[in-house]
Amino acid sequence: MKKRVQEAHNSTVLVTGACGFIGSHLCEKLLETGYTVTGIDSLSDFYSKDIKLNNINLALQNPRFSFFVRDILSIQSLNEHVEYIFHVAAQPGVRTSWGKNFDIYVRDNVLATQHLLELCKDHKRLKKFIYSSSSSIYGDAKAFPTSEDCLPKPISPYGVTKLAGEHLCQLYHKNFGIPIICLRYFTVFGPRQRPDMAFHKFIKAILENRPITVFGNGNQSRDFTFVIDVVDANIAAMTKETESTIFNIGGGNHETVNGVIGLLQDLLGKKAKINYIENVKGDVRDTKADITLPRRELGFNPAYDLKHGLQKEIEWLKSMYNF
């Protein structure tokens, strides 16, 4: 154990999307473990820059953390000391990926990934390139729960760009030997969740006595994954030796949207007002991860159940909005 901590102190990690929901938690965990971390973020206007910068307040207090506002496509070379790269940065959102917005998704999710991989080709110190992918690549999966060998058939432009990023990782691995791992996240929730995401909007609306908007009838289901479990999966992908390159990361919290709202009502002690509207194109009906492979290869065991995780997110939102 002492040797492992010492190695960590001598390793430098690059995290893209460092100010985001997942990226900021990952930076903190890496720093806590003893790594030297460089975080970059373009601070895009998808949501408030103030929220993003607030996410990394704690990390900025650590002398082993360096932060730079950077567009990935503007980076000309990698720091020679970087040994691990967590590529978390992306343009998120299924519903906003249609039409003219698709240009942004191609730029930030495909071209940026390809550019970063190009920089890695001759970077001899690189030990792992860990790509944050999404369960959106499966679309309406034919197998349920869904394993990694299920044929990807995304039904949203966002899902198409995340799958393209995976394919780029795989071909740079095959042709240039870049040591890659792709992690397919299933519906991540918890503190610092983006303002456009369902739980954030639901909790805030209930606290403010405003109606919740639900797309569809609310019977669609998801495999909800707490953000700290996602962070732990990333750390495991960095430290474990495995021949596999793609892993599902799901929390084992399978529930319908209506079921989640019921749980939120119990936790908040308030009745939700719900407006059901037409479903949005690109939203899948159900997701449920088969995590047999990451359990076996990475030792991944999600620790947070839905109720515990929601309570953590509620506490954070109350603090953030001064409820």
XYZ file of C-alpha atoms in Angstrom:
323
model
C 0.000 0.000 0.000
C 2.800 2.450 0.834
C 4.475 1.785 -2.507
C 1.225 2.443 -4.383
C 0.716 5.816 -2.685
C 4.308 6.798 -3.449
C 3.810 5.940 -7.132
C 0.668 8.047 -7.149
C 2.549 11.100 -5.880
C 4.964 10.771 -8.800
C 2.247 10.514 -11.457
C 0.674 13.390 -13.359
C -2.894 13.154 -14.608
C -4.751 15.247 -17.200
C -8.514 15.635 -16.795
C -10.508 17.266 -19.591
C -13.860 18.781 -18.636
C -12.429 19.347 -15.166
C -15.111 21.843 -14.126
C -18.024 19.603 -15.036
C -20.278 17.374 -12.981
C -18.149 14.238 -13.213
C -14.798 15.866 -13.982
C -14.727 17.998 -10.839
C -15.442 15.019 -8.574
C -12.769 13.020 -10.389
C -10.173 15.763 -9.897
C -10.876 15.829 -6.159
C -10.571 12.055 -5.836
C -7.292 11.984 -7.752
C -5.870 14.759 -5.582
C -7.081 13.009 -2.455
C -5.309 9.849 -3.613
C -2.062 11.740 -4.105
C -1.853 12.435 -7.827
C -0.716 15.661 -9.439
C -3.629 16.825 -11.587
C -3.885 19.206 -14.513
C -7.467 20.147 -15.300
C -8.623 21.798 -18.496
C -12.074 23.067 -19.409
C -13.317 25.318 -22.193
C -16.035 26.751 -19.914
C -18.561 26.485 -22.746
C -21.860 28.310 -22.348
C -24.022 25.158 -22.162
C -24.660 26.218 -18.568
C -23.344 28.854 -16.165
C -19.575 29.319 -15.968
C -20.016 30.376 -12.342
C -21.454 26.945 -11.515
C -18.559 25.232 -13.261
C -15.910 27.283 -11.509
C -17.621 26.718 -8.180
C -17.346 22.974 -8.829
C -13.544 23.141 -8.651
C -13.244 25.451 -5.643
C -11.933 22.664 -3.434
C -9.491 21.381 -6.043
C -8.086 24.867 -6.592
C -7.010 24.951 -2.951
C -4.687 21.989 -3.528
C -1.112 22.865 -4.612
C -0.997 19.722 -6.776
C -3.843 20.996 -8.968
C -3.293 23.214 -11.995
C -6.231 24.543 -14.001
C -6.317 26.038 -17.481
C -9.173 27.356 -19.595
C -8.506 25.541 -22.866
C -10.342 24.406 -25.956
C -8.997 20.906 -26.642
C -8.624 21.696 -30.329
C -6.235 24.538 -29.458
C -3.794 22.277 -27.575
C -0.590 21.716 -29.547
C 1.192 19.240 -27.271
C 0.871 17.338 -24.017
C 2.884 18.043 -20.895
C 5.773 15.583 -20.965
C 4.978 14.404 -17.425
C 1.384 13.322 -18.136
C 0.931 9.575 -17.599
C -2.857 9.273 -17.455
C -5.576 11.077 -19.380
C -9.239 11.121 -18.398
C -11.163 12.492 -21.356
C -14.409 13.569 -19.684
C -15.052 16.747 -21.705
C -17.995 16.603 -24.110
C -21.023 18.501 -25.306
C -23.767 16.778 -23.285
C -27.488 16.328 -23.783
C -29.630 14.052 -25.930
C -32.514 16.441 -26.548
C -30.364 19.391 -27.628
C -28.257 17.446 -30.134
C -30.640 17.760 -33.092
C -30.569 20.249 -35.978
C -27.998 23.008 -36.199
C -26.640 22.134 -32.732
C -25.149 18.969 -34.225
C -22.136 20.988 -35.414
C -21.228 21.630 -31.768
C -21.543 17.937 -30.896
C -19.335 16.887 -33.815
C -16.717 19.467 -32.878
C -16.629 18.836 -29.134
C -17.286 15.082 -29.054
C -15.662 13.790 -32.244
C -13.051 16.245 -33.512
C -11.787 17.061 -30.012
C -11.425 13.365 -29.180
C -9.552 12.690 -32.413
C -7.247 15.664 -31.801
C -6.433 14.508 -28.281
C -5.704 10.990 -29.517
C -3.382 12.415 -32.184
C -1.415 14.151 -29.437
C -1.121 10.816 -27.636
C 0.422 8.899 -30.555
C 4.004 9.821 -29.711
C 3.540 10.434 -26.004
C 5.687 7.612 -24.638
C 4.850 8.129 -20.956
C 1.114 7.579 -21.411
C -0.130 4.617 -19.374
C -3.911 4.968 -19.855
C -6.356 7.044 -21.901
C -9.780 6.736 -20.277
C -12.714 7.909 -22.380
C -16.060 8.847 -20.848
C -18.732 7.302 -23.038
C -22.469 6.868 -22.524
C -25.221 4.271 -22.446
C -26.806 6.419 -25.185
C -24.682 4.499 -27.689
C -26.966 1.458 -27.229
C -30.210 3.204 -28.204
C -33.178 0.946 -27.550
C -31.067 -2.093 -26.747
C -32.346 -5.519 -27.725
C -30.915 -7.203 -24.619
C -31.937 -6.173 -21.121
C -29.850 -5.891 -18.985
C -27.406 -4.781 -21.652
C -23.870 -6.148 -21.880
C -20.904 -4.602 -23.678
C -21.217 -6.953 -26.661
C -24.707 -5.711 -27.511
C -24.706 -4.062 -30.952
C -24.734 -0.254 -30.504
C -27.622 1.485 -32.272
C -27.870 5.062 -30.979
C -31.148 6.874 -31.635
C -29.905 10.418 -30.935
C -27.214 12.564 -32.576
C -25.539 12.802 -29.162
C -25.319 9.004 -28.982
C -23.857 8.901 -32.485
C -21.045 11.291 -31.499
C -20.212 9.390 -28.306
C -20.050 6.133 -30.276
C -17.820 7.841 -32.841
C -15.512 8.806 -29.971
C -15.364 5.165 -28.885
C -14.525 4.045 -32.414
C -11.728 6.603 -32.594
C -10.317 5.316 -29.315
C -10.414 1.744 -30.600
C -8.703 2.510 -33.907
C -5.934 4.559 -32.246
C -5.474 1.653 -29.833
C -5.223 -0.832 -32.695
C -3.009 1.236 -34.974
C -0.817 3.175 -32.557
C -0.974 1.121 -29.374
C -2.580 3.864 -27.255
C -3.733 2.139 -24.028
C -7.423 3.066 -23.963
C -10.418 2.253 -21.788
C -13.957 3.352 -22.685
C -16.473 3.641 -19.841
C -20.166 3.678 -20.787
C -21.973 5.597 -18.041
C -25.609 4.887 -17.258
C -27.564 8.010 -16.110
C -25.267 9.661 -13.585
C -26.733 11.650 -10.672
C -25.593 13.296 -7.455
C -24.139 16.606 -6.219
C -23.076 19.034 -8.991
C -25.434 17.462 -11.488
C -25.953 19.836 -14.424
C -28.965 22.195 -14.254
C -30.459 20.662 -17.418
C -30.578 17.147 -15.940
C -33.794 15.616 -14.624
C -33.040 15.123 -10.918
C -31.628 18.646 -10.591
C -34.734 20.103 -12.213
C -37.150 17.846 -10.297
C -35.709 18.594 -6.852
C -35.481 22.333 -7.474
C -39.054 22.479 -8.817
C -40.499 20.574 -5.857
C -38.668 22.807 -3.381
C -40.003 25.881 -5.182
C -43.548 24.476 -5.444
C -43.366 24.557 -9.227
C -44.623 21.797 -11.532
C -42.301 19.121 -12.868
C -42.285 18.455 -16.608
C -42.035 14.777 -17.494
C -41.500 13.682 -21.079
C -43.742 10.702 -21.859
C -45.823 8.882 -19.261
C -43.053 8.526 -16.667
C -42.926 4.746 -16.968
C -39.637 4.821 -18.851
C -36.836 3.439 -16.707
C -33.147 4.053 -16.185
C -30.193 2.467 -14.431
C -29.171 5.354 -12.178
C -25.505 5.650 -11.165
C -24.212 7.840 -8.341
C -21.365 10.124 -9.371
C -18.912 8.801 -6.758
C -19.399 5.277 -8.120
C -18.522 6.647 -11.564
C -15.391 8.265 -10.145
C -14.387 5.006 -8.474
C -14.854 3.210 -11.805
C -12.479 5.687 -13.447
C -9.854 5.148 -10.758
C -10.207 1.386 -11.143
C -9.839 1.691 -14.924
C -6.612 3.624 -14.341
C -5.074 1.229 -11.833
C -6.254 -2.235 -12.923
C -4.629 -4.297 -15.646
C -7.163 -5.675 -18.128
C -7.316 -6.809 -21.739
C -10.855 -5.470 -22.103
C -11.267 -1.922 -23.411
C -15.009 -1.216 -23.002
C -16.996 -1.361 -19.763
C -20.550 -0.573 -18.727
C -20.684 1.572 -15.585
C -24.123 1.261 -14.012
C -25.250 1.782 -10.453
C -27.766 -1.067 -10.194
C -30.484 1.445 -9.289
C -33.107 0.519 -11.870
C -36.251 2.616 -11.482
C -38.943 4.399 -13.504
C -39.136 8.180 -13.660
C -42.423 8.012 -11.750
C -40.749 5.855 -9.128
C -38.001 8.431 -8.687
C -40.524 11.239 -8.290
C -42.310 9.224 -5.618
C -39.041 8.755 -3.752
C -38.242 12.470 -4.027
C -41.641 13.324 -2.565
C -40.879 11.103 0.421
C -37.399 12.546 0.920
C -38.549 16.164 0.577
C -41.836 15.728 2.438
C -43.629 17.599 -0.341
C -46.075 16.638 -3.073
C -44.886 17.106 -6.647
C -47.011 18.771 -9.297
C -46.442 16.879 -12.537
C -47.079 17.885 -16.142
C -46.765 14.957 -18.553
C -45.971 15.995 -22.111
C -45.082 14.258 -25.355
C -41.887 12.234 -25.372
C -38.833 13.672 -27.076
C -37.153 12.057 -30.064
C -33.869 10.462 -29.108
C -34.921 9.422 -25.597
C -34.604 5.670 -25.109
C -37.352 3.736 -23.389
C -35.313 1.776 -20.826
C -31.719 1.234 -19.760
C -30.214 -1.362 -17.460
C -26.512 -2.187 -17.323
C -25.018 -5.635 -17.146
C -21.904 -4.892 -15.065
C -20.552 -8.448 -14.918
C -17.427 -7.437 -16.863
C -16.392 -4.405 -14.760
C -17.088 -6.373 -11.574
C -14.733 -9.102 -12.738
C -12.047 -7.062 -14.505
C -12.020 -3.801 -12.530
C -13.402 -4.849 -9.167
C -16.200 -2.312 -9.709
C -18.930 -2.563 -7.093
C -21.333 0.402 -6.936
C -21.834 1.449 -3.338
C -24.649 4.013 -3.470
C -28.317 3.124 -3.674
C -30.835 5.500 -5.202
C -32.262 6.814 -1.924
C -28.862 7.586 -0.403
C -27.649 9.238 -3.591
C -30.770 11.369 -3.960
C -30.434 12.553 -0.375
C -26.872 13.676 -1.138
C -28.059 15.569 -4.205
C -30.905 17.186 -2.248
C -28.484 18.393 0.424
C -26.211 19.883 -2.224
C -29.067 21.617 -4.065
C -30.455 23.078 -0.850
C -27.039 24.515 -0.082
C -26.528 25.777 -3.612
C -29.873 27.570 -3.854
C -30.107 28.537 -0.154
C -33.308 26.603 0.562
